[in-house]
CSV table of C-alpha atoms and ligand atoms in Angstrom, one decimal:
chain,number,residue,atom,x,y,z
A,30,UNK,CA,-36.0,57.3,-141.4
A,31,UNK,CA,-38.2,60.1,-143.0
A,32,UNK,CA,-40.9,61.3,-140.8
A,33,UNK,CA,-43.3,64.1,-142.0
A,34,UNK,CA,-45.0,65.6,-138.7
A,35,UNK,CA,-48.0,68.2,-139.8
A,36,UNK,CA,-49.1,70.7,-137.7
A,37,UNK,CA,-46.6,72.1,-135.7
A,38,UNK,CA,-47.3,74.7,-134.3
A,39,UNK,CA,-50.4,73.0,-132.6
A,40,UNK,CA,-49.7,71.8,-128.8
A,41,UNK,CA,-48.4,68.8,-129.6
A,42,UNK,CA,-47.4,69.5,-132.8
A,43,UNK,CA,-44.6,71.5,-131.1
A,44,UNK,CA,-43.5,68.8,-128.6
A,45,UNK,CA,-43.4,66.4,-131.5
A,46,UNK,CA,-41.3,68.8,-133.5
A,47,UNK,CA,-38.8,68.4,-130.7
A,48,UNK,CA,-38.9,64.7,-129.7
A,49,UNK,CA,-39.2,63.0,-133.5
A,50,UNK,CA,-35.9,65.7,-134.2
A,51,UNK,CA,-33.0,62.8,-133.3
A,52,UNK,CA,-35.1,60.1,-134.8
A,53,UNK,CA,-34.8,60.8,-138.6
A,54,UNK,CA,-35.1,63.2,-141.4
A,55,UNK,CA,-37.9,65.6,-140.3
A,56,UNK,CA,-39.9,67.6,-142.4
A,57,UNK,CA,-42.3,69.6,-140.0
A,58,UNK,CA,-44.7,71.6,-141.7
A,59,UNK,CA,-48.1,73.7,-140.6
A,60,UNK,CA,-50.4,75.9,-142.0
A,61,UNK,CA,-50.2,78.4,-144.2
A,62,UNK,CA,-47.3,76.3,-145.5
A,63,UNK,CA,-49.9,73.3,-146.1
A,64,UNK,CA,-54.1,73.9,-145.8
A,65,UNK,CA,-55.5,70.5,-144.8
A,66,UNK,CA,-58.6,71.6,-146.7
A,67,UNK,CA,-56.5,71.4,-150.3
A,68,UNK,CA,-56.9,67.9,-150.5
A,69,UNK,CA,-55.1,67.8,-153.7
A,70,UNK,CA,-52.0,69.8,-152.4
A,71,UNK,CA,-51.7,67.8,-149.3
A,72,UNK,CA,-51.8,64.4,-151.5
A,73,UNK,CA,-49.2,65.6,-154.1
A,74,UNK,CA,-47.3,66.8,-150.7
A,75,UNK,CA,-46.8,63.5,-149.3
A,76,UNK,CA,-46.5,61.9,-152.6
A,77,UNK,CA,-43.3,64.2,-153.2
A,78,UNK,CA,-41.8,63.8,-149.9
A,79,UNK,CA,-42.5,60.0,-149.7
A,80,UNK,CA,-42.1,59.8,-146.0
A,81,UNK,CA,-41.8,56.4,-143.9
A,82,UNK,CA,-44.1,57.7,-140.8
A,83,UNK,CA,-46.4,60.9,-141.1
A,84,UNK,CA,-47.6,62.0,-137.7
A,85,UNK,CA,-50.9,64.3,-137.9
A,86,UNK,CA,-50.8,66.6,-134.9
A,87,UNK,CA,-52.9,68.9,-137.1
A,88,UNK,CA,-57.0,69.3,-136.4
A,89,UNK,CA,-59.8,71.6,-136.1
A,90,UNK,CA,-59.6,71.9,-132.1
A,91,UNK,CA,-62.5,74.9,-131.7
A,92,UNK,CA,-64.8,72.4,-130.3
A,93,UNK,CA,-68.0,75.4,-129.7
A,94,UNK,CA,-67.3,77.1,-133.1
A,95,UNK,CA,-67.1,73.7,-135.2
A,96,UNK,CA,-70.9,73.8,-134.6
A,97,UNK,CA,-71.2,76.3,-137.0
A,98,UNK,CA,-68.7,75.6,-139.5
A,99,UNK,CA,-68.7,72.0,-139.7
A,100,UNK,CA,-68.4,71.2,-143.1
A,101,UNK,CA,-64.1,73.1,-142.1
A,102,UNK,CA,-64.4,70.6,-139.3
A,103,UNK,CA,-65.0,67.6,-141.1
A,104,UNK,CA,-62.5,68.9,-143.9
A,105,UNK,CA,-59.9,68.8,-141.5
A,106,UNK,CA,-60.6,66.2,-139.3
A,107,UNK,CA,-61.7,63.6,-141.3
A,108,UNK,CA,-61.2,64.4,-145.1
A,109,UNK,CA,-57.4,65.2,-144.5
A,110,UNK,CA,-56.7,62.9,-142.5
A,111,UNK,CA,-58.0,59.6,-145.3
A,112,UNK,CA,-56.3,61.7,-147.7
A,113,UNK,CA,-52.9,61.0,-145.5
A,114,UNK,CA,-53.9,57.4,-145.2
A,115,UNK,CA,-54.3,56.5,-148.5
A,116,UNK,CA,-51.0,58.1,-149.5
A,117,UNK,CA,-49.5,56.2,-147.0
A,118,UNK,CA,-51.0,53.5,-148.2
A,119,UNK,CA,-49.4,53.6,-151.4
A,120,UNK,CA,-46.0,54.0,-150.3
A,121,UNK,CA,-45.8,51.6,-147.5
A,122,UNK,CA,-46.0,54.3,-145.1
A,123,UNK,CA,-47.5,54.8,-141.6
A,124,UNK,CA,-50.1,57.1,-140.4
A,125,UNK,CA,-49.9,58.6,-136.7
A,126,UNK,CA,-52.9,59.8,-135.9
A,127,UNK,CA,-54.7,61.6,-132.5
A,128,UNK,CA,-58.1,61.5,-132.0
A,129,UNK,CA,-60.3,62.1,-128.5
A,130,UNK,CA,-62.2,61.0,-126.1
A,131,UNK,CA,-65.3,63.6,-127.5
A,132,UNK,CA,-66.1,60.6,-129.8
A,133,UNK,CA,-68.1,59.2,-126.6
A,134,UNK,CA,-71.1,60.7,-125.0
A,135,UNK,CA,-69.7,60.6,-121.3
A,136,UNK,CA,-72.8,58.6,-120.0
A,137,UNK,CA,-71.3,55.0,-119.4
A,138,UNK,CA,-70.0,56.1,-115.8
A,139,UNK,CA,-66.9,54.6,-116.5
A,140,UNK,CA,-63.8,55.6,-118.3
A,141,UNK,CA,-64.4,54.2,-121.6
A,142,UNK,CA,-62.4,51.4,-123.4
A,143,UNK,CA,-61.2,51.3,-127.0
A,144,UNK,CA,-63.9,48.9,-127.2
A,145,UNK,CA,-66.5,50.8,-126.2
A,146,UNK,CA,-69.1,52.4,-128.4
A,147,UNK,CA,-68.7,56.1,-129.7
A,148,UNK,CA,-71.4,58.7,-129.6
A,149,UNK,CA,-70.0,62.0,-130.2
A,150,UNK,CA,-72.4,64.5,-128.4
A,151,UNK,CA,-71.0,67.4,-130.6
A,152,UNK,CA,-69.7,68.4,-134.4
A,153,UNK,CA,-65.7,68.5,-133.6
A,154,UNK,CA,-66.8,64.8,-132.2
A,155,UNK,CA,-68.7,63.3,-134.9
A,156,UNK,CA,-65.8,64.7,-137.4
A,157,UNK,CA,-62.4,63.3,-135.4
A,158,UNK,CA,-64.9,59.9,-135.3
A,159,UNK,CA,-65.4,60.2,-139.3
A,160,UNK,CA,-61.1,60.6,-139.7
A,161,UNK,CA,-60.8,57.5,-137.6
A,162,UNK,CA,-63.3,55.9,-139.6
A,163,UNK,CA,-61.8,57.1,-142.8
A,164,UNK,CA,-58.4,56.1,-141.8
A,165,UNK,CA,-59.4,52.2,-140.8
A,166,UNK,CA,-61.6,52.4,-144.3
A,167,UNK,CA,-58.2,52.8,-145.9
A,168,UNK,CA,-57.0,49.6,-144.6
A,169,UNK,CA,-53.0,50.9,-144.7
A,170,UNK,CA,-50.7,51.0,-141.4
A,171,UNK,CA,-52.2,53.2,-138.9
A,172,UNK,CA,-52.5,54.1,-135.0
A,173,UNK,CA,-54.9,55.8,-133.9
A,174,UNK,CA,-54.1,57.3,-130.5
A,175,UNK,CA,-57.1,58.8,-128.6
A,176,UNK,CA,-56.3,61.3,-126.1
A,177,UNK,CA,-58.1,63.9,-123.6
A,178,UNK,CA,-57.7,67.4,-121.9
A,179,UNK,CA,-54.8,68.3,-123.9
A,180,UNK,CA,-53.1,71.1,-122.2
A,181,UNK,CA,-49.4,73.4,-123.1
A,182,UNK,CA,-47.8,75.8,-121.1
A,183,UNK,CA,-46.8,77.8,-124.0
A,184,UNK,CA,-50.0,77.7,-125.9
A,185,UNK,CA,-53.4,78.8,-124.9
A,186,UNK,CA,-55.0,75.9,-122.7
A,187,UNK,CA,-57.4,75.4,-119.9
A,188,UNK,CA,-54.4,75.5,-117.6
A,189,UNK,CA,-53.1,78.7,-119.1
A,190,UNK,CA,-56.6,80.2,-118.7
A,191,UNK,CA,-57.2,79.2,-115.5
A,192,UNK,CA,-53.4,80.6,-114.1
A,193,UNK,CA,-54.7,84.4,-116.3
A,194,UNK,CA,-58.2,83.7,-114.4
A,195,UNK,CA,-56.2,83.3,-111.3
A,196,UNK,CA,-54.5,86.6,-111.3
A,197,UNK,CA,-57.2,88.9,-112.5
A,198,UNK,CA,-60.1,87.2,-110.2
A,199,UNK,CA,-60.9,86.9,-106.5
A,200,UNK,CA,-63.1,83.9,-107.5
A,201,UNK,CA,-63.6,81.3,-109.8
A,202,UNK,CA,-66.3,78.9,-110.8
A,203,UNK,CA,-65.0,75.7,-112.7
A,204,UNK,CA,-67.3,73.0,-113.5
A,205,UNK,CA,-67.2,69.8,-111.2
A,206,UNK,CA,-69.2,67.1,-113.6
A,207,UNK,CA,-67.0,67.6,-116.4
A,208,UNK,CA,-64.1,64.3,-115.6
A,209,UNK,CA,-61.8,63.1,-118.1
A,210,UNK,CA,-57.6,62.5,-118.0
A,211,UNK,CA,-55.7,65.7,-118.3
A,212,UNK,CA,-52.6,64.9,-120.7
A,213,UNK,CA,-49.7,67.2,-120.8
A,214,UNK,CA,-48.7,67.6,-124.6
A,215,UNK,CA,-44.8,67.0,-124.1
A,216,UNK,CA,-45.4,63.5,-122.3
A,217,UNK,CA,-47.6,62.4,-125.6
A,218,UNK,CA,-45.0,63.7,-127.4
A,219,UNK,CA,-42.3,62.1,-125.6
A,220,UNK,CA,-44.1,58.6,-125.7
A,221,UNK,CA,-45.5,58.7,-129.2
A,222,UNK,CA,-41.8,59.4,-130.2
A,223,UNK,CA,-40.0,56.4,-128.0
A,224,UNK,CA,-42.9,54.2,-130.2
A,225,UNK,CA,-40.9,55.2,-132.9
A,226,UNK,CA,-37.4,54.3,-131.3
A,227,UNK,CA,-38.6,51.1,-130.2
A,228,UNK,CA,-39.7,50.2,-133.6
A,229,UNK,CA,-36.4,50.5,-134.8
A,230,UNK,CA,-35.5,49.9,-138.5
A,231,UNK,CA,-38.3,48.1,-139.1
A,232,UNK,CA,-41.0,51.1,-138.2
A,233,UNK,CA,-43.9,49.9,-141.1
A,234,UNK,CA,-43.2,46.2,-140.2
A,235,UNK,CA,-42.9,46.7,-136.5
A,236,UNK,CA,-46.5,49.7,-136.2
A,237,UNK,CA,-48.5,47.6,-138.8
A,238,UNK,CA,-48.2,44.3,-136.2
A,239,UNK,CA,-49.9,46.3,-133.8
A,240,UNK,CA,-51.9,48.9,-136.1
A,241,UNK,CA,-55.1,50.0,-134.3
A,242,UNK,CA,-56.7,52.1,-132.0
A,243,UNK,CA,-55.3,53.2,-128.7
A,244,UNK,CA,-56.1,55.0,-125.6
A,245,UNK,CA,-53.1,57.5,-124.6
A,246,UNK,CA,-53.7,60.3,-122.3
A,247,UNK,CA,-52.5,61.1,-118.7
A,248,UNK,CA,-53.0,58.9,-115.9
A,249,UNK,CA,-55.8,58.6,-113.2
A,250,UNK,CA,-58.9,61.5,-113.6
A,251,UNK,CA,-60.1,64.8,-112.7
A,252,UNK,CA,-63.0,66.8,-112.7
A,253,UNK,CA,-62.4,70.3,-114.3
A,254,UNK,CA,-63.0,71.6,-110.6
A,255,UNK,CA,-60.3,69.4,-109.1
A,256,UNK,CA,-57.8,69.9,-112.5
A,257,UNK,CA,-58.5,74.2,-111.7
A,258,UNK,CA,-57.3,73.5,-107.7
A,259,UNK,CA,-54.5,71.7,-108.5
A,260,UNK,CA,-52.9,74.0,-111.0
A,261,UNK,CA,-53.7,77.3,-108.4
A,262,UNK,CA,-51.7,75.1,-105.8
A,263,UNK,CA,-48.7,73.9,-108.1
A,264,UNK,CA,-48.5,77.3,-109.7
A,265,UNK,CA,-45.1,78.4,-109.0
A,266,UNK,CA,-45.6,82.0,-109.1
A,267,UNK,CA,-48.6,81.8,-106.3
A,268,UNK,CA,-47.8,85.0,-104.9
A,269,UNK,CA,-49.3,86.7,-107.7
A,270,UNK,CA,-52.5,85.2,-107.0
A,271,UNK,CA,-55.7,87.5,-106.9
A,272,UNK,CA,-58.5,84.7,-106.3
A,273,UNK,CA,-59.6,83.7,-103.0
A,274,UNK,CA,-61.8,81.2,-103.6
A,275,UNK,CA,-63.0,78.6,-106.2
A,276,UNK,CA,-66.0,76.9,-106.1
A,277,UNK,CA,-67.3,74.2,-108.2
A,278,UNK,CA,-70.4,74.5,-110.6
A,279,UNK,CA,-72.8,72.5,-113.1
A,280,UNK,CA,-72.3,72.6,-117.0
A,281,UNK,CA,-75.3,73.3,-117.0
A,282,UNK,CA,-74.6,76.4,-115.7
A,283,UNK,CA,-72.1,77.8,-118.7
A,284,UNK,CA,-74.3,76.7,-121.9
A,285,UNK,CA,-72.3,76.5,-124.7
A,286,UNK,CA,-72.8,75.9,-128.7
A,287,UNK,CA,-71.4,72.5,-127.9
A,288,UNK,CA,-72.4,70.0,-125.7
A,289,UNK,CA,-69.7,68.1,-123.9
A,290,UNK,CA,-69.4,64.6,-122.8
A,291,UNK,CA,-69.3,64.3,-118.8
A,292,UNK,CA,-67.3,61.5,-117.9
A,293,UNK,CA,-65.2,60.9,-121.1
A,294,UNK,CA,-61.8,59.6,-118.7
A,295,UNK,CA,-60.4,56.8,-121.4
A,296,UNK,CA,-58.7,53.6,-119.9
A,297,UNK,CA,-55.2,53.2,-121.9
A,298,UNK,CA,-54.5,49.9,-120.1
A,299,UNK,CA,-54.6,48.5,-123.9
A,300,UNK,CA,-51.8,51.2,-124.7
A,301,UNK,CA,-49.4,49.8,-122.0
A,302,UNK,CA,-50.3,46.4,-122.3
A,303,UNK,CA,-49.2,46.4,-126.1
A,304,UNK,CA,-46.3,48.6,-125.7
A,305,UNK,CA,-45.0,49.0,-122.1
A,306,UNK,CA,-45.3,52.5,-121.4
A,307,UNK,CA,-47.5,54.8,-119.5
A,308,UNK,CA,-48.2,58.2,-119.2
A,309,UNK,CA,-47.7,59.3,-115.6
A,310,UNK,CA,-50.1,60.7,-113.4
A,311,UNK,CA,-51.6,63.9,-114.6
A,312,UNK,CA,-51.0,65.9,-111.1
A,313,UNK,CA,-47.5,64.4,-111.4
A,314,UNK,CA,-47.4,66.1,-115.2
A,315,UNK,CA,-48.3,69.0,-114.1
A,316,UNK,CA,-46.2,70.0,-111.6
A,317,UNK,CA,-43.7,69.3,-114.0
A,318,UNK,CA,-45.4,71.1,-116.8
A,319,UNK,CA,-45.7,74.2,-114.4
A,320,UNK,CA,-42.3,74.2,-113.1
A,321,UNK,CA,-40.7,73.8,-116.3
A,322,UNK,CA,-42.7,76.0,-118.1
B,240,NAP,N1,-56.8,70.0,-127.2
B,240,NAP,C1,-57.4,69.1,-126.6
B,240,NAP,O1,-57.9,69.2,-125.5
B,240,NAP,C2,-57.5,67.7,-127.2
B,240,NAP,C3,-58.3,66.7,-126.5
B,240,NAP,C4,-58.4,65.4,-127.1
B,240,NAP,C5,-57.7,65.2,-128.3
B,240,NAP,N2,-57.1,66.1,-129.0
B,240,NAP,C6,-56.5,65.8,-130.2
B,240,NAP,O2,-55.0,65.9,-130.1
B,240,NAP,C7,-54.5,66.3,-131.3
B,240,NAP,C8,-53.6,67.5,-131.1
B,240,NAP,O3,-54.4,68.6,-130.5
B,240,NAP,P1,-53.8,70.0,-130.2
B,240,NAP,O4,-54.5,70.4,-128.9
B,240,NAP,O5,-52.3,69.9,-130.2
B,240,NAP,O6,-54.3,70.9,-131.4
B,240,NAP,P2,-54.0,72.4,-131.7
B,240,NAP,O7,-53.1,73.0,-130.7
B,240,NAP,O8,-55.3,73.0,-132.0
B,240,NAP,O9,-53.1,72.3,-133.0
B,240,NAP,C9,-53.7,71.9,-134.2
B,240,NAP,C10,-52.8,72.4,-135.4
B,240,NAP,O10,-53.5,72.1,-136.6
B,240,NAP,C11,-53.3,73.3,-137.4
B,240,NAP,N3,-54.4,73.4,-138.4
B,240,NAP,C12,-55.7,73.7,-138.2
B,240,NAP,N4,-56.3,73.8,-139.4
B,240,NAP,C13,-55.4,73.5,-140.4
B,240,NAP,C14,-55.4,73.5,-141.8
B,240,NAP,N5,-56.5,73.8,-142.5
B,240,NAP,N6,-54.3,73.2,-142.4
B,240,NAP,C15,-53.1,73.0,-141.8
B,240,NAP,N7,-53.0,73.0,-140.4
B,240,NAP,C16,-54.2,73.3,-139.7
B,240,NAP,C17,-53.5,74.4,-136.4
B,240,NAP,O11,-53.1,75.6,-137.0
B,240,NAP,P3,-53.8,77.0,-136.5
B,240,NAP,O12,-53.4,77.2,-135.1
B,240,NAP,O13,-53.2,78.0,-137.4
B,240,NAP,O14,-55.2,76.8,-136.7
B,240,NAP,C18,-52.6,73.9,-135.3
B,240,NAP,O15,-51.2,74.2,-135.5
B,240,NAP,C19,-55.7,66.6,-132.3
B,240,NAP,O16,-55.9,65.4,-133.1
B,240,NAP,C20,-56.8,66.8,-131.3
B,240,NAP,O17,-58.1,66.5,-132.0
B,240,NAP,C21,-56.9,67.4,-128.4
């Protein structure tokens, strides 16, 4: 099988880097090797490699400064990524795609469904919508798998910020109203790859049956607040510790360039309906994620 994974030195480009490696011929590529907003390059790219599956683990993640650049936002996350489409298109190919749960507005009290309606609140938002948009426009074989609270060990991350806040602070204030699933990138990587091994020989035949949207990310929810206590109590080095305390605050407290959806938790009962698998539970996946670094 040949697989073309972009963007890998992103968080879960990296992960994906590792898990897609025994399934096929990889060619893993990232920026500067390819700039997603060359639309030319990246078409003849694909058109000379002619891969089976292309997984795009590349995007424009700055979700405050996409405010004020989002015509590079919407280059990357939505003209790219109908550029990949249609080439896949064209050669029978299929397009792996991640999107988020920032295409809602967080105000349904509920975690959302796939069939809910978006309403991105911010730019990086309304552009990851406009890619999955693009993408279904295309009409080739596609998922679309929408996650949350993506988070690395080895990459900067909330969790990494809160373990550098947690040893240069006696206290911390972490948002409480902020609730989504927190998704450790090697378990996304590690299920979006077994998709791949289950589809066996037959990948375009076998993805395009069940081509779509999906909800993917870590199961049960967490507030910010409650994600912030749980990694200062799983931290394996807790000796180290400076902070005393944490308390929980409002966003409205920390205004930012970007407004953020409150309760944006996504439901991926569809995902493990259609495909049998499930992403654990996000404390499990962290302690794992802390202890193995
Ligand atoms: N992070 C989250 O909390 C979160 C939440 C929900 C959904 N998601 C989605 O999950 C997917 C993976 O996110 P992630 O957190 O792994 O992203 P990430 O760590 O920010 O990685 C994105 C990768 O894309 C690359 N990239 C950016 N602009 C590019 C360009 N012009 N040309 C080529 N490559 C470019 C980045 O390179 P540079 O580092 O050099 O810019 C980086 O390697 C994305 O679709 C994202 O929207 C993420």
């Amino acid at each position: 099988m040949h697989i073309l994974l972009l963007g890998k030195y992103g968080q879960l480009g990296w992960e994906l880097q590792r898990t897609l490696a025994p399934l096929g011929d990889l060619i893993a590529l990232d920026f500067p090797e390819i700039d997603l907003k060359q639309e030319e390059n990246l078409s003849q790219l694909i058109h000379n490699i002619r891969p089976q599956v292309i997984f795009n683990a590349t995007a424009y993640t700055a979700v405050d400064r996409a405010e004020s650049e989002p015509e590079i936002a919407k280059a990357i996350n939505a003209h790219a990524p109908r550029v990949m489409a249609e080439e896949a298109k064209k050669m029978g190919a299929v397009l792996i795609h991640y999107s988020t749960d920032y295409v809602f507005d967080g105000t349904q009290g509920s975690d959302y469904l796939e069939t809910d309606t978006p309403n991105p609140l911010n730019i990086y938002g309304q552009s990851k919508l406009a890619g999955e948009r693009a993408i279904q426009e295309v009409g080739g074989s596609y998922l679309i798998l929408r996650t949350s609270w993506v988070y690395s060990v080895r990459r900067n991350s909330f969790v990494t910020k809160v373990l550098e806040w947690s040893r240069t602070q006696t206290s911390l204030r972490i948002v409480s109203d902020q609730v989504s699933n927190p998704t450790w990138c090697r378990m996304l990587a590690e299920v979006t790859a077994q998709l791949l091994a289950m589809a066996g020989r037959d990948v375009a035949g076998w993805l395009d049956e069940r081509r779509g949207i999906y909800h993917l990310a870590g199961s049960g929810r967490a507030s910010r607040f409650e994600w912030a206590q749980a990694i200062l109590e799983m931290d394996p080095r807790r000796e180290e510790q400076t902070v005393h305390e944490v308390q929980p605050a409002l966003t409205s407290e920390f205004p930012t360039p970007a407004v953020r959806p409150l309760h944006s938790a996504l439901n991926c009962d569809h995902f493990t309906d259609t495909f049998g698998l499930t992403l654990p539970d996000w404390r499990e996946a962290l302690k794992l994620a802390l202890e193995t670094g």
